[in-house]
Amino acid sequence: MNKVTIPWTISQLINYFQPNQTHLTDCDAYYLAALLIFLNLLNITYLHNYLLHLTSMGIRIRTAFCALIYRKCLRLSPESLTTITTGNIVTLMTKDVAAFETMIMYANDVWIGCVQTVVIFYLLYRRVGVAAFVGVGLFLIMIPIQIYIGKVVSKLRVESAKNTDKRLQTIRDAVSSIKIIKMYNWESIFEDRISRNRRIEINSLVKIFIRKVMILLLGALTSKLAFFAMVMMYVWLGNPISAELVYFILTLLQRVRHAFNVVIPMGITESAELYASAKRIEALLKRRVLRRMPMKKLF
């Protein structure tokens, strides 16, 4: 609600300083200034408590998954242990489980951002008319592109996890066989192998990072292009322009920019990573476990 009320309050304050305006008095300006201060304080109070609650929930979910994986590993059958490595388990409990904690920060904001976007575009349509559809069109064009990049990130996330498992397993083998490695002077061989696995892992992480940056850049450029296109279309249709109107449009787009620059792009990428992590955790949880043997009576 503040994302809509604050821009309206600021635009009215700017309108008060317009020359030859008569519909706003000094008392109205004081009320608007007090309302603006109150809304910002309310926004700060709500935001800090909301983030604290999300962080606490994310830690609880991460701890629950770690405990679930730990209990599952204790009950794995010998056949399952032959196909799963220690590096895989370590990766699941460090990187894959962290995807759930990160997604908690964006899951709720995604649908809230979508609702806020619809409301803001409706207000823009009420104010600038048909010119608002130009900005809406630019935002809608970018969403499929961001979703496609998110799918690519999901595939790269699976590849990166496999590379991490391989590197950790190589390190574990080297540490467990350190005496033999020292005796036969194989340090350089294992060093090259670990370094090569690490380079492959870093390359996959760099690819993921580049895709994430592309999604964020698309969101940042879209909001700016939408603002200029909307103003130009409004003027081209023969409507008069004013500082109050420009600031009103800019402020509303800044409010929706957070949804399209951060929330929705990061929600798409984190959803892709969460999907890949959930598949890996599901594969572990479906492994066969030891059957509980009935206790025989001694007497």
PDB file of C-alpha atoms in Angstrom:
ATOM      1  CA  MET A   1       0.000   0.000   0.000  1.00  0.00           C
ATOM      2  CA  ASN A   2       2.860   2.372   0.786  1.00  0.00           C
ATOM      3  CA  LYS A   3       4.297   1.844  -2.683  1.00  0.00           C
ATOM      4  CA  VAL A   4       1.192   3.538  -4.070  1.00  0.00           C
ATOM      5  CA  THR A   5       0.465   6.045  -1.304  1.00  0.00           C
ATOM      6  CA  ILE A   6       3.984   7.488  -1.036  1.00  0.00           C
ATOM      7  CA  PRO A   7       4.234   8.449  -4.752  1.00  0.00           C
ATOM      8  CA  TRP A   8       0.821  10.105  -4.589  1.00  0.00           C
ATOM      9  CA  THR A   9       1.829  12.070  -1.471  1.00  0.00           C
ATOM     10  CA  ILE A  10       5.102  13.232  -3.025  1.00  0.00           C
ATOM     11  CA  SER A  11       3.379  14.258  -6.248  1.00  0.00           C
ATOM     12  CA  GLN A  12       0.862  16.318  -4.286  1.00  0.00           C
ATOM     13  CA  LEU A  13       3.679  18.034  -2.402  1.00  0.00           C
ATOM     14  CA  ILE A  14       5.368  18.889  -5.680  1.00  0.00           C
ATOM     15  CA  ASN A  15       2.072  20.152  -7.025  1.00  0.00           C
ATOM     16  CA  TYR A  16       1.840  22.501  -4.034  1.00  0.00           C
ATOM     17  CA  PHE A  17       4.963  24.331  -5.234  1.00  0.00           C
ATOM     18  CA  GLN A  18       3.603  24.784  -8.749  1.00  0.00           C
ATOM     19  CA  PRO A  19       3.067  28.464  -9.590  1.00  0.00           C
ATOM     20  CA  ASN A  20      -0.507  29.747  -9.627  1.00  0.00           C
ATOM     21  CA  GLN A  21      -1.976  26.679  -7.947  1.00  0.00           C
ATOM     22  CA  THR A  22      -4.916  27.325  -5.625  1.00  0.00           C
ATOM     23  CA  HIS A  23      -6.394  23.957  -4.628  1.00  0.00           C
ATOM     24  CA  LEU A  24      -3.712  23.165  -2.002  1.00  0.00           C
ATOM     25  CA  THR A  25      -3.306  25.342   1.063  1.00  0.00           C
ATOM     26  CA  ASP A  26      -0.415  25.621   3.502  1.00  0.00           C
ATOM     27  CA  CYS A  27      -2.298  23.430   5.951  1.00  0.00           C
ATOM     28  CA  ASP A  28      -2.686  20.749   3.273  1.00  0.00           C
ATOM     29  CA  ALA A  29       1.051  20.861   2.609  1.00  0.00           C
ATOM     30  CA  TYR A  30       1.809  20.312   6.299  1.00  0.00           C
ATOM     31  CA  TYR A  31      -0.604  17.400   6.389  1.00  0.00           C
ATOM     32  CA  LEU A  32       1.005  15.872   3.317  1.00  0.00           C
ATOM     33  CA  ALA A  33       4.496  16.253   4.790  1.00  0.00           C
ATOM     34  CA  ALA A  34       3.395  14.628   8.047  1.00  0.00           C
ATOM     35  CA  LEU A  35       1.713  11.832   6.105  1.00  0.00           C
ATOM     36  CA  LEU A  36       4.896  11.251   4.106  1.00  0.00           C
ATOM     37  CA  ILE A  37       6.995  10.984   7.271  1.00  0.00           C
ATOM     38  CA  PHE A  38       4.488   8.612   8.865  1.00  0.00           C
ATOM     39  CA  LEU A  39       4.354   6.365   5.796  1.00  0.00           C
ATOM     40  CA  ASN A  40       8.143   6.101   5.634  1.00  0.00           C
ATOM     41  CA  LEU A  41       8.366   5.232   9.331  1.00  0.00           C
ATOM     42  CA  LEU A  42       5.642   2.633   8.891  1.00  0.00           C
ATOM     43  CA  ASN A  43       7.439   1.179   5.898  1.00  0.00           C
ATOM     44  CA  ILE A  44      10.732   0.915   7.796  1.00  0.00           C
ATOM     45  CA  THR A  45       9.102  -0.738  10.814  1.00  0.00           C
ATOM     46  CA  TYR A  46       7.244  -3.255   8.701  1.00  0.00           C
ATOM     47  CA  LEU A  47      10.206  -4.059   6.456  1.00  0.00           C
ATOM     48  CA  HIS A  48      12.642  -4.813   9.279  1.00  0.00           C
ATOM     49  CA  ASN A  49      10.232  -7.090  11.124  1.00  0.00           C
ATOM     50  CA  TYR A  50       9.246  -8.800   7.887  1.00  0.00           C
ATOM     51  CA  LEU A  51      12.865  -9.545   6.953  1.00  0.00           C
ATOM     52  CA  LEU A  52      13.573 -10.794  10.474  1.00  0.00           C
ATOM     53  CA  HIS A  53      10.663 -13.218  10.233  1.00  0.00           C
ATOM     54  CA  LEU A  54      11.762 -14.450   6.794  1.00  0.00           C
ATOM     55  CA  THR A  55      15.344 -14.970   7.947  1.00  0.00           C
ATOM     56  CA  SER A  56      14.193 -16.944  10.968  1.00  0.00           C
ATOM     57  CA  MET A  57      11.925 -19.099   8.825  1.00  0.00           C
ATOM     58  CA  GLY A  58      14.698 -19.728   6.298  1.00  0.00           C
ATOM     59  CA  ILE A  59      17.102 -20.875   9.018  1.00  0.00           C
ATOM     60  CA  ARG A  60      14.479 -23.254  10.403  1.00  0.00           C
ATOM     61  CA  ILE A  61      13.790 -24.757   6.981  1.00  0.00           C
ATOM     62  CA  ARG A  62      17.492 -25.176   6.290  1.00  0.00           C
ATOM     63  CA  THR A  63      18.061 -26.843   9.657  1.00  0.00           C
ATOM     64  CA  ALA A  64      15.126 -29.189   9.083  1.00  0.00           C
ATOM     65  CA  PHE A  65      16.459 -30.299   5.694  1.00  0.00           C
ATOM     66  CA  CYS A  66      19.961 -30.815   7.089  1.00  0.00           C
ATOM     67  CA  ALA A  67      18.543 -32.998   9.861  1.00  0.00           C
ATOM     68  CA  LEU A  68      16.467 -34.939   7.338  1.00  0.00           C
ATOM     69  CA  ILE A  69      19.482 -35.590   5.103  1.00  0.00           C
ATOM     70  CA  TYR A  70      21.601 -36.580   8.103  1.00  0.00           C
ATOM     71  CA  ARG A  71      19.051 -39.106   9.344  1.00  0.00           C
ATOM     72  CA  LYS A  72      18.682 -40.483   5.832  1.00  0.00           C
ATOM     73  CA  CYS A  73      22.436 -40.946   5.439  1.00  0.00           C
ATOM     74  CA  LEU A  74      22.603 -42.923   8.682  1.00  0.00           C
ATOM     75  CA  ARG A  75      20.103 -45.447   7.310  1.00  0.00           C
ATOM     76  CA  LEU A  76      21.429 -45.879   3.770  1.00  0.00           C
ATOM     77  CA  SER A  77      21.890 -49.440   2.586  1.00  0.00           C
ATOM     78  CA  PRO A  78      25.279 -50.721   1.345  1.00  0.00           C
ATOM     79  CA  GLU A  79      24.005 -50.656  -2.248  1.00  0.00           C
ATOM     80  CA  SER A  80      23.094 -46.992  -1.914  1.00  0.00           C
ATOM     81  CA  LEU A  81      26.440 -46.120  -0.358  1.00  0.00           C
ATOM     82  CA  THR A  82      28.243 -47.472  -3.401  1.00  0.00           C
ATOM     83  CA  THR A  83      26.554 -44.920  -5.673  1.00  0.00           C
ATOM     84  CA  ILE A  84      26.757 -41.865  -3.425  1.00  0.00           C
ATOM     85  CA  THR A  85      29.913 -40.100  -2.308  1.00  0.00           C
ATOM     86  CA  THR A  86      30.790 -38.046   0.713  1.00  0.00           C
ATOM     87  CA  GLY A  87      31.296 -35.026  -1.510  1.00  0.00           C
ATOM     88  CA  ASN A  88      27.741 -35.364  -2.750  1.00  0.00           C
ATOM     89  CA  ILE A  89      26.384 -35.387   0.791  1.00  0.00           C
ATOM     90  CA  VAL A  90      28.502 -32.378   1.762  1.00  0.00           C
ATOM     91  CA  THR A  91      27.266 -30.448  -1.270  1.00  0.00           C
ATOM     92  CA  LEU A  92      23.663 -31.265  -0.442  1.00  0.00           C
ATOM     93  CA  MET A  93      23.998 -30.009   3.133  1.00  0.00           C
ATOM     94  CA  THR A  94      25.923 -26.847   2.238  1.00  0.00           C
ATOM     95  CA  LYS A  95      24.852 -25.563  -1.177  1.00  0.00           C
ATOM     96  CA  ASP A  96      21.631 -27.323  -2.141  1.00  0.00           C
ATOM     97  CA  VAL A  97      19.885 -26.833   1.193  1.00  0.00           C
ATOM     98  CA  ALA A  98      20.864 -23.152   1.134  1.00  0.00           C
ATOM     99  CA  ALA A  99      18.659 -22.715  -1.947  1.00  0.00           C
ATOM    100  CA  PHE A 100      15.569 -23.187   0.235  1.00  0.00           C
ATOM    101  CA  GLU A 101      16.737 -20.498   2.638  1.00  0.00           C
ATOM    102  CA  THR A 102      17.419 -18.075  -0.205  1.00  0.00           C
ATOM    103  CA  MET A 103      14.128 -18.763  -1.950  1.00  0.00           C
ATOM    104  CA  ILE A 104      12.202 -17.889   1.209  1.00  0.00           C
ATOM    105  CA  MET A 105      13.413 -14.298   0.808  1.00  0.00           C
ATOM    106  CA  TYR A 106      11.830 -13.999  -2.643  1.00  0.00           C
ATOM    107  CA  ALA A 107       8.910 -16.441  -2.724  1.00  0.00           C
ATOM    108  CA  ASN A 108       6.436 -14.176  -0.956  1.00  0.00           C
ATOM    109  CA  ASP A 109       7.654 -11.021  -2.667  1.00  0.00           C
ATOM    110  CA  VAL A 110       7.094 -12.463  -6.148  1.00  0.00           C
ATOM    111  CA  TRP A 111       3.308 -12.584  -5.952  1.00  0.00           C
ATOM    112  CA  ILE A 112       3.208  -9.368  -3.918  1.00  0.00           C
ATOM    113  CA  GLY A 113       5.294  -7.682  -6.604  1.00  0.00           C
ATOM    114  CA  CYS A 114       2.948  -8.952  -9.316  1.00  0.00           C
ATOM    115  CA  VAL A 115      -0.102  -7.557  -7.495  1.00  0.00           C
ATOM    116  CA  GLN A 116       1.645  -4.239  -6.893  1.00  0.00           C
ATOM    117  CA  THR A 117       2.602  -4.073 -10.554  1.00  0.00           C
ATOM    118  CA  VAL A 118      -1.004  -4.545 -11.664  1.00  0.00           C
ATOM    119  CA  VAL A 119      -2.215  -1.836  -9.271  1.00  0.00           C
ATOM    120  CA  ILE A 120       0.517   0.603 -10.309  1.00  0.00           C
ATOM    121  CA  PHE A 121      -0.128   0.102 -14.010  1.00  0.00           C
ATOM    122  CA  TYR A 122      -3.821   0.655 -13.409  1.00  0.00           C
ATOM    123  CA  LEU A 123      -3.037   3.964 -11.702  1.00  0.00           C
ATOM    124  CA  LEU A 124      -0.765   4.913 -14.583  1.00  0.00           C
ATOM    125  CA  TYR A 125      -3.527   4.108 -17.047  1.00  0.00           C
ATOM    126  CA  ARG A 126      -5.944   6.290 -15.099  1.00  0.00           C
ATOM    127  CA  ARG A 127      -3.428   9.144 -15.233  1.00  0.00           C
ATOM    128  CA  VAL A 128      -1.768   8.949 -18.667  1.00  0.00           C
ATOM    129  CA  GLY A 129      -4.266   6.843 -20.590  1.00  0.00           C
ATOM    130  CA  VAL A 130      -3.161   4.755 -23.557  1.00  0.00           C
ATOM    131  CA  ALA A 131       0.495   5.723 -23.081  1.00  0.00           C
ATOM    132  CA  ALA A 132       0.654   3.374 -20.090  1.00  0.00           C
ATOM    133  CA  PHE A 133       0.348   0.354 -22.401  1.00  0.00           C
ATOM    134  CA  VAL A 134       3.747   1.181 -23.900  1.00  0.00           C
ATOM    135  CA  GLY A 135       5.419   0.630 -20.548  1.00  0.00           C
ATOM    136  CA  VAL A 136       3.338  -2.466 -19.862  1.00  0.00           C
ATOM    137  CA  GLY A 137       4.346  -3.911 -23.221  1.00  0.00           C
ATOM    138  CA  LEU A 138       8.047  -3.466 -22.516  1.00  0.00           C
ATOM    139  CA  PHE A 139       7.729  -5.210 -19.175  1.00  0.00           C
ATOM    140  CA  LEU A 140       5.731  -8.084 -20.656  1.00  0.00           C
ATOM    141  CA  ILE A 141       8.269  -8.594 -23.439  1.00  0.00           C
ATOM    142  CA  MET A 142      11.119  -9.029 -20.965  1.00  0.00           C
ATOM    143  CA  ILE A 143       9.394 -11.615 -18.750  1.00  0.00           C
ATOM    144  CA  PRO A 144       9.664 -14.571 -21.228  1.00  0.00           C
ATOM    145  CA  ILE A 145      13.325 -13.736 -21.806  1.00  0.00           C
ATOM    146  CA  GLN A 146      13.987 -13.790 -18.070  1.00  0.00           C
ATOM    147  CA  ILE A 147      12.153 -17.107 -17.704  1.00  0.00           C
ATOM    148  CA  TYR A 148      14.242 -18.641 -20.497  1.00  0.00           C
ATOM    149  CA  ILE A 149      17.467 -17.491 -18.858  1.00  0.00           C
ATOM    150  CA  GLY A 150      16.181 -18.927 -15.576  1.00  0.00           C
ATOM    151  CA  LYS A 151      15.821 -22.353 -17.194  1.00  0.00           C
ATOM    152  CA  VAL A 152      19.401 -22.121 -18.434  1.00  0.00           C
ATOM    153  CA  VAL A 153      20.508 -21.261 -14.896  1.00  0.00           C
ATOM    154  CA  SER A 154      18.744 -24.381 -13.616  1.00  0.00           C
ATOM    155  CA  LYS A 155      20.714 -26.613 -15.987  1.00  0.00           C
ATOM    156  CA  LEU A 156      23.970 -24.879 -15.115  1.00  0.00           C
ATOM    157  CA  ARG A 157      23.184 -25.290 -11.421  1.00  0.00           C
ATOM    158  CA  VAL A 158      22.963 -29.066 -11.813  1.00  0.00           C
ATOM    159  CA  GLU A 159      26.245 -29.098 -13.726  1.00  0.00           C
ATOM    160  CA  SER A 160      27.935 -26.954 -11.080  1.00  0.00           C
ATOM    161  CA  ALA A 161      26.743 -29.240  -8.287  1.00  0.00           C
ATOM    162  CA  LYS A 162      28.178 -32.284 -10.054  1.00  0.00           C
ATOM    163  CA  ASN A 163      31.522 -30.534 -10.475  1.00  0.00           C
ATOM    164  CA  THR A 164      31.525 -29.613  -6.795  1.00  0.00           C
ATOM    165  CA  ASP A 165      30.809 -33.220  -5.822  1.00  0.00           C
ATOM    166  CA  LYS A 166      33.690 -34.408  -7.965  1.00  0.00           C
ATOM    167  CA  ARG A 167      36.123 -31.904  -6.473  1.00  0.00           C
ATOM    168  CA  LEU A 168      35.150 -32.684  -2.891  1.00  0.00           C
ATOM    169  CA  GLN A 169      35.461 -36.401  -3.514  1.00  0.00           C
ATOM    170  CA  THR A 170      38.941 -35.905  -4.968  1.00  0.00           C
ATOM    171  CA  ILE A 171      39.978 -33.888  -1.911  1.00  0.00           C
ATOM    172  CA  ARG A 172      38.576 -36.562   0.384  1.00  0.00           C
ATOM    173  CA  ASP A 173      40.496 -39.295  -1.438  1.00  0.00           C
ATOM    174  CA  ALA A 174      43.685 -37.256  -1.225  1.00  0.00           C
ATOM    175  CA  VAL A 175      43.287 -36.598   2.500  1.00  0.00           C
ATOM    176  CA  SER A 176      42.440 -40.211   3.331  1.00  0.00           C
ATOM    177  CA  SER A 177      45.432 -41.478   1.335  1.00  0.00           C
ATOM    178  CA  ILE A 178      47.895 -38.766   2.275  1.00  0.00           C
ATOM    179  CA  LYS A 179      50.515 -41.233   3.552  1.00  0.00           C
ATOM    180  CA  ILE A 180      50.575 -43.174   0.295  1.00  0.00           C
ATOM    181  CA  ILE A 181      50.665 -39.946  -1.713  1.00  0.00           C
ATOM    182  CA  LYS A 182      53.649 -38.724   0.290  1.00  0.00           C
ATOM    183  CA  MET A 183      55.441 -42.030   0.002  1.00  0.00           C
ATOM    184  CA  TYR A 184      55.160 -42.216  -3.795  1.00  0.00           C
ATOM    185  CA  ASN A 185      55.550 -38.449  -4.307  1.00  0.00           C
ATOM    186  CA  TRP A 186      52.144 -38.028  -5.986  1.00  0.00           C
ATOM    187  CA  GLU A 187      51.501 -34.540  -4.605  1.00  0.00           C
ATOM    188  CA  SER A 188      51.747 -32.810  -7.977  1.00  0.00           C
ATOM    189  CA  ILE A 189      49.374 -35.309  -9.599  1.00  0.00           C
ATOM    190  CA  PHE A 190      46.637 -34.778  -7.032  1.00  0.00           C
ATOM    191  CA  GLU A 191      47.293 -31.048  -6.991  1.00  0.00           C
ATOM    192  CA  ASP A 192      46.755 -30.860 -10.740  1.00  0.00           C
ATOM    193  CA  ARG A 193      43.634 -32.997 -10.495  1.00  0.00           C
ATOM    194  CA  ILE A 194      42.100 -30.884  -7.728  1.00  0.00           C
ATOM    195  CA  SER A 195      43.039 -27.646  -9.505  1.00  0.00           C
ATOM    196  CA  ARG A 196      41.494 -28.874 -12.744  1.00  0.00           C
ATOM    197  CA  ASN A 197      38.267 -29.821 -10.997  1.00  0.00           C
ATOM    198  CA  ARG A 198      38.210 -26.462  -9.264  1.00  0.00           C
ATOM    199  CA  ARG A 199      38.671 -24.597 -12.552  1.00  0.00           C
ATOM    200  CA  ILE A 200      35.812 -26.531 -14.106  1.00  0.00           C
ATOM    201  CA  GLU A 201      33.632 -25.727 -11.104  1.00  0.00           C
ATOM    202  CA  ILE A 202      34.523 -22.028 -11.234  1.00  0.00           C
ATOM    203  CA  ASN A 203      33.757 -21.885 -14.955  1.00  0.00           C
ATOM    204  CA  SER A 204      30.273 -23.255 -14.346  1.00  0.00           C
ATOM    205  CA  LEU A 205      29.746 -20.773 -11.496  1.00  0.00           C
ATOM    206  CA  VAL A 206      30.861 -17.910 -13.732  1.00  0.00           C
ATOM    207  CA  LYS A 207      28.310 -18.965 -16.341  1.00  0.00           C
ATOM    208  CA  ILE A 208      25.579 -18.913 -13.691  1.00  0.00           C
ATOM    209  CA  PHE A 209      26.720 -15.492 -12.475  1.00  0.00           C
ATOM    210  CA  ILE A 210      26.679 -14.076 -16.011  1.00  0.00           C
ATOM    211  CA  ARG A 211      23.107 -15.295 -16.545  1.00  0.00           C
ATOM    212  CA  LYS A 212      22.016 -13.749 -13.258  1.00  0.00           C
ATOM    213  CA  VAL A 213      23.594 -10.428 -14.222  1.00  0.00           C
ATOM    214  CA  MET A 214      21.817 -10.569 -17.573  1.00  0.00           C
ATOM    215  CA  ILE A 215      18.460 -11.005 -15.846  1.00  0.00           C
ATOM    216  CA  LEU A 216      19.130  -8.097 -13.479  1.00  0.00           C
ATOM    217  CA  LEU A 217      20.296  -5.846 -16.327  1.00  0.00           C
ATOM    218  CA  LEU A 218      17.191  -6.623 -18.343  1.00  0.00           C
ATOM    219  CA  GLY A 219      15.035  -5.637 -15.390  1.00  0.00           C
ATOM    220  CA  ALA A 220      16.986  -2.421 -14.775  1.00  0.00           C
ATOM    221  CA  LEU A 221      16.910  -1.317 -18.410  1.00  0.00           C
ATOM    222  CA  THR A 222      13.243  -2.155 -18.836  1.00  0.00           C
ATOM    223  CA  SER A 223      12.071   0.269 -16.148  1.00  0.00           C
ATOM    224  CA  LYS A 224      14.095   3.149 -17.594  1.00  0.00           C
ATOM    225  CA  LEU A 225      13.009   2.444 -21.165  1.00  0.00           C
ATOM    226  CA  ALA A 226       9.402   2.159 -20.028  1.00  0.00           C
ATOM    227  CA  PHE A 227       9.572   5.579 -18.360  1.00  0.00           C
ATOM    228  CA  PHE A 228      10.961   7.375 -21.408  1.00  0.00           C
ATOM    229  CA  ALA A 229       8.656   5.543 -23.810  1.00  0.00           C
ATOM    230  CA  MET A 230       5.617   6.323 -21.679  1.00  0.00           C
ATOM    231  CA  VAL A 231       6.432  10.030 -21.402  1.00  0.00           C
ATOM    232  CA  MET A 232       7.221  10.334 -25.110  1.00  0.00           C
ATOM    233  CA  MET A 233       4.000   8.576 -26.076  1.00  0.00           C
ATOM    234  CA  TYR A 234       2.020  10.800 -23.704  1.00  0.00           C
ATOM    235  CA  VAL A 235       3.500  13.952 -25.263  1.00  0.00           C
ATOM    236  CA  TRP A 236       3.164  12.566 -28.798  1.00  0.00           C
ATOM    237  CA  LEU A 237      -0.565  12.105 -28.218  1.00  0.00           C
ATOM    238  CA  GLY A 238      -0.813  15.860 -27.650  1.00  0.00           C
ATOM    239  CA  ASN A 239      -1.155  15.936 -23.878  1.00  0.00           C
ATOM    240  CA  PRO A 240       0.493  18.646 -21.761  1.00  0.00           C
ATOM    241  CA  ILE A 241       3.377  17.608 -19.529  1.00  0.00           C
ATOM    242  CA  SER A 242       4.213  18.932 -16.073  1.00  0.00           C
ATOM    243  CA  ALA A 243       6.794  18.310 -13.376  1.00  0.00           C
ATOM    244  CA  GLU A 244       4.166  16.838 -11.081  1.00  0.00           C
ATOM    245  CA  LEU A 245       3.068  14.323 -13.725  1.00  0.00           C
ATOM    246  CA  VAL A 246       6.622  13.336 -14.640  1.00  0.00           C
ATOM    247  CA  TYR A 247       7.552  12.827 -11.007  1.00  0.00           C
ATOM    248  CA  PHE A 248       4.378  10.842 -10.394  1.00  0.00           C
ATOM    249  CA  ILE A 249       5.161   8.480 -13.286  1.00  0.00           C
ATOM    250  CA  LEU A 250       8.819   8.212 -12.298  1.00  0.00           C
ATOM    251  CA  THR A 251       8.013   7.474  -8.666  1.00  0.00           C
ATOM    252  CA  LEU A 252       5.496   4.782  -9.544  1.00  0.00           C
ATOM    253  CA  LEU A 253       7.932   3.141 -11.941  1.00  0.00           C
ATOM    254  CA  GLN A 254      10.613   3.273  -9.273  1.00  0.00           C
ATOM    255  CA  ARG A 255       8.266   1.390  -6.978  1.00  0.00           C
ATOM    256  CA  VAL A 256       7.604  -1.257  -9.578  1.00  0.00           C
ATOM    257  CA  ARG A 257      11.272  -1.296 -10.579  1.00  0.00           C
ATOM    258  CA  HIS A 258      12.161  -3.193  -7.412  1.00  0.00           C
ATOM    259  CA  ALA A 259       9.740  -5.923  -8.431  1.00  0.00           C
ATOM    260  CA  PHE A 260      11.096  -6.205 -11.977  1.00  0.00           C
ATOM    261  CA  ASN A 261      14.761  -5.497 -11.179  1.00  0.00           C
ATOM    262  CA  VAL A 262      15.207  -7.611  -8.065  1.00  0.00           C
ATOM    263  CA  VAL A 263      12.185  -9.608  -6.930  1.00  0.00           C
ATOM    264  CA  ILE A 264      10.961 -11.201 -10.161  1.00  0.00           C
ATOM    265  CA  PRO A 265      14.417 -11.770 -11.771  1.00  0.00           C
ATOM    266  CA  MET A 266      15.909 -13.163  -8.574  1.00  0.00           C
ATOM    267  CA  GLY A 267      12.739 -15.135  -7.961  1.00  0.00           C
ATOM    268  CA  ILE A 268      13.101 -16.755 -11.385  1.00  0.00           C
ATOM    269  CA  THR A 269      16.778 -17.618 -10.927  1.00  0.00           C
ATOM    270  CA  GLU A 270      16.339 -18.800  -7.352  1.00  0.00           C
ATOM    271  CA  SER A 271      13.341 -20.899  -8.393  1.00  0.00           C
ATOM    272  CA  ALA A 272      15.484 -22.526 -11.061  1.00  0.00           C
ATOM    273  CA  GLU A 273      18.239 -23.254  -8.557  1.00  0.00           C
ATOM    274  CA  LEU A 274      15.686 -24.482  -6.020  1.00  0.00           C
ATOM    275  CA  TYR A 275      14.232 -26.881  -8.578  1.00  0.00           C
ATOM    276  CA  ALA A 276      17.665 -28.305  -9.348  1.00  0.00           C
ATOM    277  CA  SER A 277      18.534 -28.605  -5.648  1.00  0.00           C
ATOM    278  CA  ALA A 278      15.198 -30.235  -4.835  1.00  0.00           C
ATOM    279  CA  LYS A 279      15.793 -32.857  -7.520  1.00  0.00           C
ATOM    280  CA  ARG A 280      19.196 -33.700  -6.053  1.00  0.00           C
ATOM    281  CA  ILE A 281      17.815 -33.940  -2.524  1.00  0.00           C
ATOM    282  CA  GLU A 282      14.902 -36.029  -3.774  1.00  0.00           C
ATOM    283  CA  ALA A 283      17.326 -38.446  -5.429  1.00  0.00           C
ATOM    284  CA  LEU A 284      19.066 -38.965  -2.092  1.00  0.00           C
ATOM    285  CA  LEU A 285      15.845 -39.383  -0.132  1.00  0.00           C
ATOM    286  CA  LYS A 286      14.658 -42.070  -2.555  1.00  0.00           C
ATOM    287  CA  ARG A 287      17.707 -44.240  -1.919  1.00  0.00           C
ATOM    288  CA  ARG A 288      17.154 -47.604  -0.336  1.00  0.00           C
ATOM    289  CA  VAL A 289      17.665 -47.829   3.407  1.00  0.00           C
ATOM    290  CA  LEU A 290      18.466 -50.630   5.791  1.00  0.00           C
ATOM    291  CA  ARG A 291      15.503 -52.606   6.948  1.00  0.00           C
ATOM    292  CA  ARG A 292      14.909 -52.788  10.647  1.00  0.00           C
ATOM    293  CA  MET A 293      15.410 -56.370  11.746  1.00  0.00           C
ATOM    294  CA  PRO A 294      13.064 -57.702  14.431  1.00  0.00           C
ATOM    295  CA  MET A 295      14.697 -58.434  17.769  1.00  0.00           C
ATOM    296  CA  LYS A 296      14.778 -62.114  18.668  1.00  0.00           C
ATOM    297  CA  LYS A 297      13.688 -63.167  22.080  1.00  0.00           C
ATOM    298  CA  LEU A 298      16.462 -64.512  24.255  1.00  0.00           C
ATOM    299  CA  PHE A 299      14.152 -66.716  26.266  1.00  0.00           C
TER     300      PHE A 299
END
